[in-house]
C-alpha cells in the first residue's frame, strides 16, 4: 500500500515540487503512525504507571479532605472529544470532495487523512493528560493560598508553635504532593517524548509546506478558490493543535512554579514553618520541571514562535519570481 502510494505520487502528472513534497509528507506520515504504535506498545507499562501514580495522588488528596470533581472533568473531555471529531469529519469530508473534483488518487489522499486523524488523536491525548496535572497543581496552589490567609488572620510569634502544628502538617503534605506531581511530569516526558517529537516535527513540515503553497498560489496570476481552500484546511488542525499543546504545557508549568512564589507570601515567625518553606522553595528550584519532546526542546510558547516565523523567508519578495516559474 505504501509503495503503491509513493509510486502513484511519483508518476502523477504534476509539477516536480508537488511530487517531492507529497512524497515527503507521505514518508513522514508512515514514520509518525508506525512510531506512535510502537511507542504505545513498548511504553504501555510506563503509561499504566503514570495513571496509577495519578490515582495515588488523588488518594493522598482525600486524606486532606480534598476531592477532584471527576464528573466535571469527564464532561469537559467528552465535549472536547465530540467537538474535535466533528471538526475532523467536516475537514476530511471537504478535502475528500475537493480531491474528487480535482481527480486526485483517493488512496494517496486517504493516507493524508489518516495523518490528520492520528495527529489529532495524539494531541488530544496529550492535552487531556497535561490538563489532569494542571488541575492538581491548581488544587495545591489553592491550599497554599489558604495557608496565606490563615497566617494573615492569625499572627504567630516565634514561640507560639502549639497552634501551628496543623498548618505545618498541611504544608508538609503540600510539599510532598508537589514533588509527586513533578515526578509525574518527568514520567510523562519519558512516556510520550518521542511521539511528541514526531508530532511537532511533522506539524512543522506540514505547516511550512502548506503555507509555501498558499503563498505561491496567492502570488500567482490567477487565483482559484479550491487551490486556496485545500492548504488552509490541511493546515488548520496542525496549527491549532500545536498552539493548544504548547499553551497547556506552558500554563501547567506556570502553575507548578507558582507554588514557589506563593509560599514566600506565608507571613509567620514560626521557625519550623519557615524551615519548611525554605526546603519547599529549594525543592522547586532544583526540580526545574518542564515538558519536553524527548529532551530535544521545551514545549512552550518559544516553540510556537519558532514554527510561526519559520515560513517568513518564503514571503520574501525575492522569491516571487521563483514562485512564478514553479507555478
PDB file of C-alpha atoms in Angstrom:
ATOM      1  CA  UNK A   1       0.000   0.000   0.000  1.00  0.00           C
ATOM      2  CA  UNK A   2       2.732   2.446   0.994  1.00  0.00           C
ATOM      3  CA  UNK A   3       4.891   1.628  -2.032  1.00  0.00           C
ATOM      4  CA  UNK A   4       1.844   1.948  -4.277  1.00  0.00           C
ATOM      5  CA  UNK A   5       1.094   5.407  -2.873  1.00  0.00           C
ATOM      6  CA  UNK A   6       4.693   6.502  -3.411  1.00  0.00           C
ATOM      7  CA  UNK A   7       4.662   5.130  -6.974  1.00  0.00           C
ATOM      8  CA  UNK A   8       1.324   6.785  -7.762  1.00  0.00           C
ATOM      9  CA  UNK A   9       2.543  10.111  -6.406  1.00  0.00           C
ATOM     10  CA  UNK A  10       5.839   9.932  -8.301  1.00  0.00           C
ATOM     11  CA  UNK A  11       4.174   9.095 -11.636  1.00  0.00           C
ATOM     12  CA  UNK A  12       1.321  11.586 -11.242  1.00  0.00           C
ATOM     13  CA  UNK A  13       1.225  14.242 -13.963  1.00  0.00           C
ATOM     14  CA  UNK A  14       2.144  17.269 -11.903  1.00  0.00           C
ATOM     15  CA  UNK A  15       4.998  19.658 -11.140  1.00  0.00           C
ATOM     16  CA  UNK A  16       8.079  18.082  -9.581  1.00  0.00           C
ATOM     17  CA  UNK A  17       7.755  20.208  -6.454  1.00  0.00           C
ATOM     18  CA  UNK A  18       4.267  18.803  -5.828  1.00  0.00           C
ATOM     19  CA  UNK A  19       5.551  15.258  -6.227  1.00  0.00           C
ATOM     20  CA  UNK A  20       8.523  15.842  -3.929  1.00  0.00           C
ATOM     21  CA  UNK A  21       6.575  17.472  -1.117  1.00  0.00           C
ATOM     22  CA  UNK A  22       3.792  14.888  -1.307  1.00  0.00           C
ATOM     23  CA  UNK A  23       6.311  12.049  -1.034  1.00  0.00           C
ATOM     24  CA  UNK A  24       7.982  13.800   1.932  1.00  0.00           C
ATOM     25  CA  UNK A  25       4.654  14.162   3.738  1.00  0.00           C
ATOM     26  CA  UNK A  26       3.747  10.575   2.870  1.00  0.00           C
ATOM     27  CA  UNK A  27       7.049   9.323   4.301  1.00  0.00           C
ATOM     28  CA  UNK A  28       6.607  11.358   7.480  1.00  0.00           C
ATOM     29  CA  UNK A  29       3.070  10.023   7.752  1.00  0.00           C
ATOM     30  CA  UNK A  30       4.325   6.427   7.716  1.00  0.00           C
ATOM     31  CA  UNK A  31       7.109   7.113  10.242  1.00  0.00           C
ATOM     32  CA  UNK A  32       4.721   9.030  12.521  1.00  0.00           C
ATOM     33  CA  UNK A  33       1.994   6.387  12.564  1.00  0.00           C
ATOM     34  CA  UNK A  34       4.371   3.430  12.940  1.00  0.00           C
ATOM     35  CA  UNK A  35       6.369   5.123  15.710  1.00  0.00           C
ATOM     36  CA  UNK A  36       3.209   6.087  17.587  1.00  0.00           C
ATOM     37  CA  UNK A  37       2.006   2.478  17.534  1.00  0.00           C
ATOM     38  CA  UNK A  38       5.408   1.108  18.569  1.00  0.00           C
ATOM     39  CA  UNK A  39       5.646   3.589  21.462  1.00  0.00           C
ATOM     40  CA  UNK A  40       2.099   2.737  22.534  1.00  0.00           C
ATOM     41  CA  UNK A  41       3.089  -0.936  22.752  1.00  0.00           C
ATOM     42  CA  UNK A  42       6.565  -0.614  24.258  1.00  0.00           C
ATOM     43  CA  UNK A  43       5.689   2.125  26.757  1.00  0.00           C
ATOM     44  CA  UNK A  44       2.312   0.812  27.881  1.00  0.00           C
ATOM     45  CA  UNK A  45       3.738  -0.137  31.300  1.00  0.00           C
ATOM     46  CA  UNK A  46       5.002   3.411  31.813  1.00  0.00           C
ATOM     47  CA  UNK A  47       1.610   4.777  30.814  1.00  0.00           C
ATOM     48  CA  UNK A  48      -0.119   2.478  33.308  1.00  0.00           C
ATOM     49  CA  UNK A  49       2.377   3.593  35.958  1.00  0.00           C
ATOM     50  CA  UNK A  50       1.554   7.221  35.153  1.00  0.00           C
ATOM     51  CA  UNK A  51      -2.171   6.606  35.634  1.00  0.00           C
ATOM     52  CA  UNK A  52      -1.638   4.623  38.849  1.00  0.00           C
ATOM     53  CA  UNK A  53       0.504   7.382  40.327  1.00  0.00           C
ATOM     54  CA  UNK A  54      -2.178   9.890  39.379  1.00  0.00           C
ATOM     55  CA  UNK A  55      -4.742   7.789  41.255  1.00  0.00           C
ATOM     56  CA  UNK A  56      -2.331   7.537  44.199  1.00  0.00           C
ATOM     57  CA  UNK A  57      -2.038  11.327  44.223  1.00  0.00           C
ATOM     58  CA  UNK A  58      -5.824  11.671  44.409  1.00  0.00           C
ATOM     59  CA  UNK A  59      -5.922   9.173  47.273  1.00  0.00           C
ATOM     60  CA  UNK A  60      -3.431  11.300  49.192  1.00  0.00           C
ATOM     61  CA  UNK A  61      -5.530  14.381  48.466  1.00  0.00           C
ATOM     62  CA  UNK A  62      -8.512  12.699  50.094  1.00  0.00           C
ATOM     63  CA  UNK A  63      -6.538  12.400  53.342  1.00  0.00           C
ATOM     64  CA  UNK A  64      -6.584  16.216  53.344  1.00  0.00           C
ATOM     65  CA  UNK A  65     -10.366  16.212  52.724  1.00  0.00           C
ATOM     66  CA  UNK A  66      -9.854  17.413  49.147  1.00  0.00           C
ATOM     67  CA  UNK A  67     -11.664  15.843  46.210  1.00  0.00           C
ATOM     68  CA  UNK A  68     -11.293  16.248  42.460  1.00  0.00           C
ATOM     69  CA  UNK A  69     -14.532  16.914  40.569  1.00  0.00           C
ATOM     70  CA  UNK A  70     -14.286  13.924  38.228  1.00  0.00           C
ATOM     71  CA  UNK A  71     -17.767  14.428  36.746  1.00  0.00           C
ATOM     72  CA  UNK A  72     -16.922  17.932  35.599  1.00  0.00           C
ATOM     73  CA  UNK A  73     -13.588  16.789  34.139  1.00  0.00           C
ATOM     74  CA  UNK A  74     -15.256  13.857  32.371  1.00  0.00           C
ATOM     75  CA  UNK A  75     -17.926  16.135  30.901  1.00  0.00           C
ATOM     76  CA  UNK A  76     -15.316  18.560  29.537  1.00  0.00           C
ATOM     77  CA  UNK A  77     -13.316  15.720  27.984  1.00  0.00           C
ATOM     78  CA  UNK A  78     -16.418  14.314  26.286  1.00  0.00           C
ATOM     79  CA  UNK A  79     -17.463  17.714  24.914  1.00  0.00           C
ATOM     80  CA  UNK A  80     -13.990  18.428  23.540  1.00  0.00           C
ATOM     81  CA  UNK A  81     -13.713  14.915  22.081  1.00  0.00           C
ATOM     82  CA  UNK A  82     -17.036  15.222  20.265  1.00  0.00           C
ATOM     83  CA  UNK A  83     -16.141  18.706  19.044  1.00  0.00           C
ATOM     84  CA  UNK A  84     -12.776  17.504  17.760  1.00  0.00           C
ATOM     85  CA  UNK A  85     -14.353  14.544  15.948  1.00  0.00           C
ATOM     86  CA  UNK A  86     -16.977  16.816  14.393  1.00  0.00           C
ATOM     87  CA  UNK A  87     -14.363  19.271  13.108  1.00  0.00           C
ATOM     88  CA  UNK A  88     -12.255  16.418  11.702  1.00  0.00           C
ATOM     89  CA  UNK A  89     -15.247  14.916   9.883  1.00  0.00           C
ATOM     90  CA  UNK A  90     -16.059  18.278   8.275  1.00  0.00           C
ATOM     91  CA  UNK A  91     -12.439  18.965   7.263  1.00  0.00           C
ATOM     92  CA  UNK A  92     -11.731  15.469   5.925  1.00  0.00           C
ATOM     93  CA  UNK A  93     -15.084  15.392   4.115  1.00  0.00           C
ATOM     94  CA  UNK A  94     -14.389  18.740   2.459  1.00  0.00           C
ATOM     95  CA  UNK A  95     -10.854  17.696   1.483  1.00  0.00           C
ATOM     96  CA  UNK A  96     -12.217  14.446   0.001  1.00  0.00           C
ATOM     97  CA  UNK A  97     -14.738  16.373  -2.098  1.00  0.00           C
ATOM     98  CA  UNK A  98     -12.012  18.732  -3.357  1.00  0.00           C
ATOM     99  CA  UNK A  99      -9.713  15.789  -4.156  1.00  0.00           C
ATOM    100  CA  UNK A 100     -12.514  14.042  -6.045  1.00  0.00           C
ATOM    101  CA  UNK A 101     -13.267  17.170  -8.066  1.00  0.00           C
ATOM    102  CA  UNK A 102      -9.575  17.555  -8.925  1.00  0.00           C
ATOM    103  CA  UNK A 103      -9.327  13.915  -9.978  1.00  0.00           C
ATOM    104  CA  UNK A 104      -6.697  13.055  -7.360  1.00  0.00           C
ATOM    105  CA  UNK A 105      -5.914   9.459  -6.376  1.00  0.00           C
ATOM    106  CA  UNK A 106      -8.083   8.765  -3.329  1.00  0.00           C
ATOM    107  CA  UNK A 107      -5.762   6.090  -1.913  1.00  0.00           C
ATOM    108  CA  UNK A 108      -2.966   8.646  -1.643  1.00  0.00           C
ATOM    109  CA  UNK A 109      -5.360  11.228  -0.217  1.00  0.00           C
ATOM    110  CA  UNK A 110      -6.568   8.682   2.349  1.00  0.00           C
ATOM    111  CA  UNK A 111      -3.028   8.472   3.748  1.00  0.00           C
ATOM    112  CA  UNK A 112      -3.141  12.221   4.371  1.00  0.00           C
ATOM    113  CA  UNK A 113      -6.492  11.849   6.128  1.00  0.00           C
ATOM    114  CA  UNK A 114      -5.006   9.146   8.367  1.00  0.00           C
ATOM    115  CA  UNK A 115      -2.244  11.601   9.293  1.00  0.00           C
ATOM    116  CA  UNK A 116      -4.829  14.247  10.199  1.00  0.00           C
ATOM    117  CA  UNK A 117      -6.782  11.833  12.393  1.00  0.00           C
ATOM    118  CA  UNK A 118      -3.662  10.353  14.006  1.00  0.00           C
ATOM    119  CA  UNK A 119      -2.156  13.736  14.803  1.00  0.00           C
ATOM    120  CA  UNK A 120      -5.435  14.959  16.248  1.00  0.00           C
ATOM    121  CA  UNK A 121      -5.711  11.870  18.477  1.00  0.00           C
ATOM    122  CA  UNK A 122      -2.140  12.252  19.766  1.00  0.00           C
ATOM    123  CA  UNK A 123      -2.655  15.950  20.514  1.00  0.00           C
ATOM    124  CA  UNK A 124      -5.987  15.321  22.230  1.00  0.00           C
ATOM    125  CA  UNK A 125      -4.464  12.663  24.485  1.00  0.00           C
ATOM    126  CA  UNK A 126      -1.525  14.925  25.314  1.00  0.00           C
ATOM    127  CA  UNK A 127      -3.749  17.890  26.110  1.00  0.00           C
ATOM    128  CA  UNK A 128      -6.074  15.943  28.402  1.00  0.00           C
ATOM    129  CA  UNK A 129      -3.264  14.228  30.323  1.00  0.00           C
ATOM    130  CA  UNK A 130      -1.416  17.508  30.854  1.00  0.00           C
ATOM    131  CA  UNK A 131      -4.664  19.150  31.958  1.00  0.00           C
ATOM    132  CA  UNK A 132      -5.031  16.448  34.618  1.00  0.00           C
ATOM    133  CA  UNK A 133      -1.675  17.504  36.036  1.00  0.00           C
ATOM    134  CA  UNK A 134      -2.559  21.185  35.786  1.00  0.00           C
ATOM    135  CA  UNK A 135      -5.807  20.695  37.717  1.00  0.00           C
ATOM    136  CA  UNK A 136      -3.870  19.098  40.569  1.00  0.00           C
ATOM    137  CA  UNK A 137      -1.210  21.821  40.629  1.00  0.00           C
ATOM    138  CA  UNK A 138      -4.039  24.359  40.878  1.00  0.00           C
ATOM    139  CA  UNK A 139      -5.505  22.450  43.836  1.00  0.00           C
ATOM    140  CA  UNK A 140      -2.161  22.562  45.662  1.00  0.00           C
ATOM    141  CA  UNK A 141      -1.823  26.295  44.994  1.00  0.00           C
ATOM    142  CA  UNK A 142      -5.286  26.850  46.466  1.00  0.00           C
ATOM    143  CA  UNK A 143      -4.175  25.074  49.626  1.00  0.00           C
ATOM    144  CA  UNK A 144      -1.127  27.345  49.837  1.00  0.00           C
ATOM    145  CA  UNK A 145      -3.431  30.364  49.446  1.00  0.00           C
ATOM    146  CA  UNK A 146      -5.500  29.035  52.348  1.00  0.00           C
ATOM    147  CA  UNK A 147      -2.350  28.947  54.482  1.00  0.00           C
ATOM    148  CA  UNK A 148      -1.513  32.511  53.434  1.00  0.00           C
ATOM    149  CA  UNK A 149      -4.973  33.689  54.508  1.00  0.00           C
ATOM    150  CA  UNK A 150      -4.702  31.801  57.807  1.00  0.00           C
ATOM    151  CA  UNK A 151      -1.409  33.434  58.793  1.00  0.00           C
ATOM    152  CA  UNK A 152      -2.678  36.842  57.700  1.00  0.00           C
ATOM    153  CA  UNK A 153      -5.569  36.492  60.146  1.00  0.00           C
ATOM    154  CA  UNK A 154      -3.536  34.823  62.886  1.00  0.00           C
ATOM    155  CA  UNK A 155      -0.193  36.391  63.689  1.00  0.00           C
ATOM    156  CA  UNK A 156       2.004  33.659  65.142  1.00  0.00           C
ATOM    157  CA  UNK A 157       5.106  34.544  67.148  1.00  0.00           C
ATOM    158  CA  UNK A 158       8.370  32.580  67.133  1.00  0.00           C
ATOM    159  CA  UNK A 159       7.489  30.753  70.389  1.00  0.00           C
ATOM    160  CA  UNK A 160       3.790  30.137  69.683  1.00  0.00           C
ATOM    161  CA  UNK A 161       4.160  26.802  67.911  1.00  0.00           C
ATOM    162  CA  UNK A 162       1.263  24.957  69.504  1.00  0.00           C
ATOM    163  CA  UNK A 163      -1.354  26.405  67.182  1.00  0.00           C
ATOM    164  CA  UNK A 164       0.645  25.875  64.006  1.00  0.00           C
ATOM    165  CA  UNK A 165       1.099  22.101  64.085  1.00  0.00           C
ATOM    166  CA  UNK A 166      -1.882  21.570  61.795  1.00  0.00           C
ATOM    167  CA  UNK A 167      -0.638  24.165  59.305  1.00  0.00           C
ATOM    168  CA  UNK A 168       2.879  22.694  59.394  1.00  0.00           C
ATOM    169  CA  UNK A 169       1.466  19.242  58.680  1.00  0.00           C
ATOM    170  CA  UNK A 170      -0.563  20.657  55.777  1.00  0.00           C
ATOM    171  CA  UNK A 171       2.498  22.389  54.340  1.00  0.00           C
ATOM    172  CA  UNK A 172       4.499  19.154  54.614  1.00  0.00           C
ATOM    173  CA  UNK A 173       1.806  17.297  52.670  1.00  0.00           C
ATOM    174  CA  UNK A 174       1.651  20.013  50.007  1.00  0.00           C
ATOM    175  CA  UNK A 175       5.422  19.814  49.586  1.00  0.00           C
ATOM    176  CA  UNK A 176       5.312  16.019  49.205  1.00  0.00           C
ATOM    177  CA  UNK A 177       2.384  16.150  46.776  1.00  0.00           C
ATOM    178  CA  UNK A 178       4.074  18.827  44.681  1.00  0.00           C
ATOM    179  CA  UNK A 179       7.130  16.593  44.405  1.00  0.00           C
ATOM    180  CA  UNK A 180       4.801  13.732  43.433  1.00  0.00           C
ATOM    181  CA  UNK A 181       3.352  15.790  40.565  1.00  0.00           C
ATOM    182  CA  UNK A 182       6.801  16.940  39.451  1.00  0.00           C
ATOM    183  CA  UNK A 183       7.869  13.311  39.089  1.00  0.00           C
ATOM    184  CA  UNK A 184       4.696  12.666  37.078  1.00  0.00           C
ATOM    185  CA  UNK A 185       5.716  15.414  34.644  1.00  0.00           C
ATOM    186  CA  UNK A 186       9.081  13.714  34.148  1.00  0.00           C
ATOM    187  CA  UNK A 187       7.369  10.337  33.713  1.00  0.00           C
ATOM    188  CA  UNK A 188       5.070  11.924  31.118  1.00  0.00           C
ATOM    189  CA  UNK A 189       8.113  13.165  29.179  1.00  0.00           C
ATOM    190  CA  UNK A 190       9.670   9.701  29.222  1.00  0.00           C
ATOM    191  CA  UNK A 191       6.433   8.076  28.078  1.00  0.00           C
ATOM    192  CA  UNK A 192       5.324  10.454  25.328  1.00  0.00           C
ATOM    193  CA  UNK A 193       8.506  12.379  24.475  1.00  0.00           C
ATOM    194  CA  UNK A 194       9.317  10.537  21.231  1.00  0.00           C
ATOM    195  CA  UNK A 195       5.745  10.745  19.944  1.00  0.00           C
ATOM    196  CA  UNK A 196       5.594  14.466  20.763  1.00  0.00           C
ATOM    197  CA  UNK A 197       8.912  15.000  18.992  1.00  0.00           C
ATOM    198  CA  UNK A 198       7.494  13.435  15.835  1.00  0.00           C
ATOM    199  CA  UNK A 199       4.213  15.287  16.257  1.00  0.00           C
ATOM    200  CA  UNK A 200       5.946  18.670  16.324  1.00  0.00           C
ATOM    201  CA  UNK A 201       8.312  17.646  13.523  1.00  0.00           C
ATOM    202  CA  UNK A 202       5.507  16.519  11.220  1.00  0.00           C
ATOM    203  CA  UNK A 203       3.398  19.560  12.121  1.00  0.00           C
ATOM    204  CA  UNK A 204       6.329  21.851  11.348  1.00  0.00           C
ATOM    205  CA  UNK A 205       6.865  20.298   7.910  1.00  0.00           C
ATOM    206  CA  UNK A 206       3.154  20.308   7.030  1.00  0.00           C
ATOM    207  CA  UNK A 207       2.659  23.904   8.197  1.00  0.00           C
ATOM    208  CA  UNK A 208       5.690  25.214   6.291  1.00  0.00           C
ATOM    209  CA  UNK A 209       4.832  23.335   3.079  1.00  0.00           C
ATOM    210  CA  UNK A 210       1.154  24.332   3.075  1.00  0.00           C
ATOM    211  CA  UNK A 211       1.979  27.973   3.783  1.00  0.00           C
ATOM    212  CA  UNK A 212       4.543  27.802   0.969  1.00  0.00           C
ATOM    213  CA  UNK A 213       1.904  26.551  -1.486  1.00  0.00           C
ATOM    214  CA  UNK A 214      -0.701  29.010  -0.207  1.00  0.00           C
ATOM    215  CA  UNK A 215       1.674  31.962  -0.612  1.00  0.00           C
ATOM    216  CA  UNK A 216       2.655  30.796  -4.090  1.00  0.00           C
ATOM    217  CA  UNK A 217      -0.986  30.479  -5.160  1.00  0.00           C
ATOM    218  CA  UNK A 218      -1.783  33.943  -3.795  1.00  0.00           C
ATOM    219  CA  UNK A 219       1.112  35.455  -5.743  1.00  0.00           C
ATOM    220  CA  UNK A 220       0.181  33.587  -8.922  1.00  0.00           C
ATOM    221  CA  UNK A 221      -1.517  35.404 -11.772  1.00  0.00           C
ATOM    222  CA  UNK A 222      -4.845  33.573 -11.417  1.00  0.00           C
ATOM    223  CA  UNK A 223      -6.500  32.619  -8.149  1.00  0.00           C
ATOM    224  CA  UNK A 224      -8.714  29.571  -7.718  1.00  0.00           C
ATOM    225  CA  UNK A 225     -10.839  29.147  -4.620  1.00  0.00           C
ATOM    226  CA  UNK A 226     -10.186  25.401  -4.380  1.00  0.00           C
ATOM    227  CA  UNK A 227      -6.409  25.867  -4.645  1.00  0.00           C
ATOM    228  CA  UNK A 228      -6.560  28.214  -1.634  1.00  0.00           C
ATOM    229  CA  UNK A 229      -9.065  26.194   0.404  1.00  0.00           C
ATOM    230  CA  UNK A 230      -7.073  22.948   0.238  1.00  0.00           C
ATOM    231  CA  UNK A 231      -3.905  24.188   2.030  1.00  0.00           C
ATOM    232  CA  UNK A 232      -5.988  26.109   4.567  1.00  0.00           C
ATOM    233  CA  UNK A 233      -8.000  23.043   5.586  1.00  0.00           C
ATOM    234  CA  UNK A 234      -4.895  20.847   5.554  1.00  0.00           C
ATOM    235  CA  UNK A 235      -3.078  23.304   7.788  1.00  0.00           C
ATOM    236  CA  UNK A 236      -5.668  24.486  10.299  1.00  0.00           C
ATOM    237  CA  UNK A 237      -5.764  21.419  12.572  1.00  0.00           C
ATOM    238  CA  UNK A 238      -1.969  21.246  12.790  1.00  0.00           C
ATOM    239  CA  UNK A 239      -1.702  24.939  13.703  1.00  0.00           C
ATOM    240  CA  UNK A 240      -4.447  24.777  16.334  1.00  0.00           C
ATOM    241  CA  UNK A 241      -3.087  21.592  17.901  1.00  0.00           C
ATOM    242  CA  UNK A 242       0.490  22.891  18.093  1.00  0.00           C
ATOM    243  CA  UNK A 243      -0.648  26.118  19.761  1.00  0.00           C
ATOM    244  CA  UNK A 244      -3.047  24.276  22.084  1.00  0.00           C
ATOM    245  CA  UNK A 245      -0.459  21.708  23.229  1.00  0.00           C
ATOM    246  CA  UNK A 246       2.147  24.417  23.847  1.00  0.00           C
ATOM    247  CA  UNK A 247      -0.368  26.568  25.721  1.00  0.00           C
ATOM    248  CA  UNK A 248      -1.493  23.746  28.019  1.00  0.00           C
ATOM    249  CA  UNK A 249       2.076  22.638  28.757  1.00  0.00           C
ATOM    250  CA  UNK A 250       3.213  26.213  29.404  1.00  0.00           C
ATOM    251  CA  UNK A 251       0.294  27.058  31.702  1.00  0.00           C
ATOM    252  CA  UNK A 252       0.805  23.812  33.650  1.00  0.00           C
ATOM    253  CA  UNK A 253       4.467  24.614  34.304  1.00  0.00           C
ATOM    254  CA  UNK A 254       3.423  28.127  35.302  1.00  0.00           C
ATOM    255  CA  UNK A 255       1.102  26.610  37.922  1.00  0.00           C
ATOM    256  CA  UNK A 256       3.896  24.322  39.121  1.00  0.00           C
ATOM    257  CA  UNK A 257       6.326  27.232  39.529  1.00  0.00           C
ATOM    258  CA  UNK A 258       3.646  29.462  41.030  1.00  0.00           C
ATOM    259  CA  UNK A 259       3.855  27.457  44.256  1.00  0.00           C
ATOM    260  CA  UNK A 260       7.413  28.743  44.744  1.00  0.00           C
ATOM    261  CA  UNK A 261       6.114  32.321  44.672  1.00  0.00           C
ATOM    262  CA  UNK A 262       3.095  31.692  46.872  1.00  0.00           C
ATOM    263  CA  UNK A 263       4.910  30.004  49.767  1.00  0.00           C
ATOM    264  CA  UNK A 264       7.029  33.122  50.321  1.00  0.00           C
ATOM    265  CA  UNK A 265       3.815  35.055  50.958  1.00  0.00           C
ATOM    266  CA  UNK A 266       3.207  33.000  54.113  1.00  0.00           C
ATOM    267  CA  UNK A 267       3.902  35.553  56.847  1.00  0.00           C
ATOM    268  CA  UNK A 268       4.900  33.780  60.045  1.00  0.00           C
ATOM    269  CA  UNK A 269       7.669  33.765  62.630  1.00  0.00           C
ATOM    270  CA  UNK A 270       7.326  30.059  63.327  1.00  0.00           C
ATOM    271  CA  UNK A 271      10.786  28.559  62.780  1.00  0.00           C
ATOM    272  CA  UNK A 272       9.522  25.117  61.723  1.00  0.00           C
ATOM    273  CA  UNK A 273       7.243  26.573  59.080  1.00  0.00           C
ATOM    274  CA  UNK A 274       9.957  28.910  57.824  1.00  0.00           C
ATOM    275  CA  UNK A 275      12.322  25.942  57.508  1.00  0.00           C
ATOM    276  CA  UNK A 276       9.672  24.009  55.592  1.00  0.00           C
ATOM    277  CA  UNK A 277       9.120  26.993  53.287  1.00  0.00           C
ATOM    278  CA  UNK A 278      12.849  27.177  52.572  1.00  0.00           C
ATOM    279  CA  UNK A 279      13.011  23.447  51.856  1.00  0.00           C
ATOM    280  CA  UNK A 280       9.940  23.644  49.588  1.00  0.00           C
ATOM    281  CA  UNK A 281      11.465  26.557  47.693  1.00  0.00           C
ATOM    282  CA  UNK A 282      14.747  24.685  47.163  1.00  0.00           C
ATOM    283  CA  UNK A 283      12.827  21.606  46.026  1.00  0.00           C
ATOM    284  CA  UNK A 284      11.017  23.564  43.296  1.00  0.00           C
ATOM    285  CA  UNK A 285      14.236  25.280  42.199  1.00  0.00           C
ATOM    286  CA  UNK A 286      16.164  22.003  41.946  1.00  0.00           C
ATOM    287  CA  UNK A 287      13.462  20.085  40.076  1.00  0.00           C
ATOM    288  CA  UNK A 288      13.204  22.600  37.199  1.00  0.00           C
ATOM    289  CA  UNK A 289      10.089  20.915  35.866  1.00  0.00           C
ATOM    290  CA  UNK A 290       9.253  21.288  32.173  1.00  0.00           C
ATOM    291  CA  UNK A 291       7.515  19.406  29.396  1.00  0.00           C
ATOM    292  CA  UNK A 292       9.870  18.470  26.585  1.00  0.00           C
ATOM    293  CA  UNK A 293       9.937  16.438  23.394  1.00  0.00           C
ATOM    294  CA  UNK A 294      12.352  13.593  24.236  1.00  0.00           C
ATOM    295  CA  UNK A 295      14.749  16.169  25.697  1.00  0.00           C
ATOM    296  CA  UNK A 296      15.295  17.972  22.373  1.00  0.00           C
ATOM    297  CA  UNK A 297      13.350  21.140  23.199  1.00  0.00           C
ATOM    298  CA  UNK A 298      10.951  22.500  25.793  1.00  0.00           C
ATOM    299  CA  UNK A 299       7.273  22.645  24.894  1.00  0.00           C
ATOM    300  CA  UNK A 300       6.221  26.256  25.430  1.00  0.00           C
ATOM    301  CA  UNK A 301       5.453  29.450  23.523  1.00  0.00           C
ATOM    302  CA  UNK A 302       9.033  29.688  22.252  1.00  0.00           C
ATOM    303  CA  UNK A 303       8.261  26.661  20.117  1.00  0.00           C
ATOM    304  CA  UNK A 304       5.089  28.322  18.800  1.00  0.00           C
ATOM    305  CA  UNK A 305       7.035  31.416  17.759  1.00  0.00           C
ATOM    306  CA  UNK A 306       9.685  29.259  16.075  1.00  0.00           C
ATOM    307  CA  UNK A 307       7.065  27.468  13.979  1.00  0.00           C
ATOM    308  CA  UNK A 308       5.174  30.711  13.291  1.00  0.00           C
ATOM    309  CA  UNK A 309       8.165  32.591  11.904  1.00  0.00           C
ATOM    310  CA  UNK A 310       9.736  29.638  10.088  1.00  0.00           C
ATOM    311  CA  UNK A 311       7.791  30.415   6.893  1.00  0.00           C
ATOM    312  CA  UNK A 312       8.789  34.086   6.683  1.00  0.00           C
ATOM    313  CA  UNK A 313      11.679  33.510   4.230  1.00  0.00           C
ATOM    314  CA  UNK A 314       9.119  32.186   1.748  1.00  0.00           C
ATOM    315  CA  UNK A 315       7.297  35.501   1.851  1.00  0.00           C
ATOM    316  CA  UNK A 316      10.361  37.458   0.801  1.00  0.00           C
ATOM    317  CA  UNK A 317       9.800  39.408  -2.386  1.00  0.00           C
ATOM    318  CA  UNK A 318      12.951  37.894  -3.829  1.00  0.00           C
ATOM    319  CA  UNK A 319      11.096  34.582  -4.018  1.00  0.00           C
ATOM    320  CA  UNK A 320       8.361  36.000  -6.194  1.00  0.00           C
ATOM    321  CA  UNK A 321       9.997  35.077  -9.494  1.00  0.00           C
ATOM    322  CA  UNK A 322      10.726  31.570  -8.227  1.00  0.00           C
ATOM    323  CA  UNK A 323       7.029  31.094  -7.472  1.00  0.00           C
ATOM    324  CA  UNK A 324       6.155  32.274 -10.960  1.00  0.00           C
ATOM    325  CA  UNK A 325       8.488  29.713 -12.523  1.00  0.00           C
ATOM    326  CA  UNK A 326       7.238  26.778 -10.440  1.00  0.00           C
ATOM    327  CA  UNK A 327       3.564  27.568 -10.656  1.00  0.00           C
TER     328      UNK A 327
END
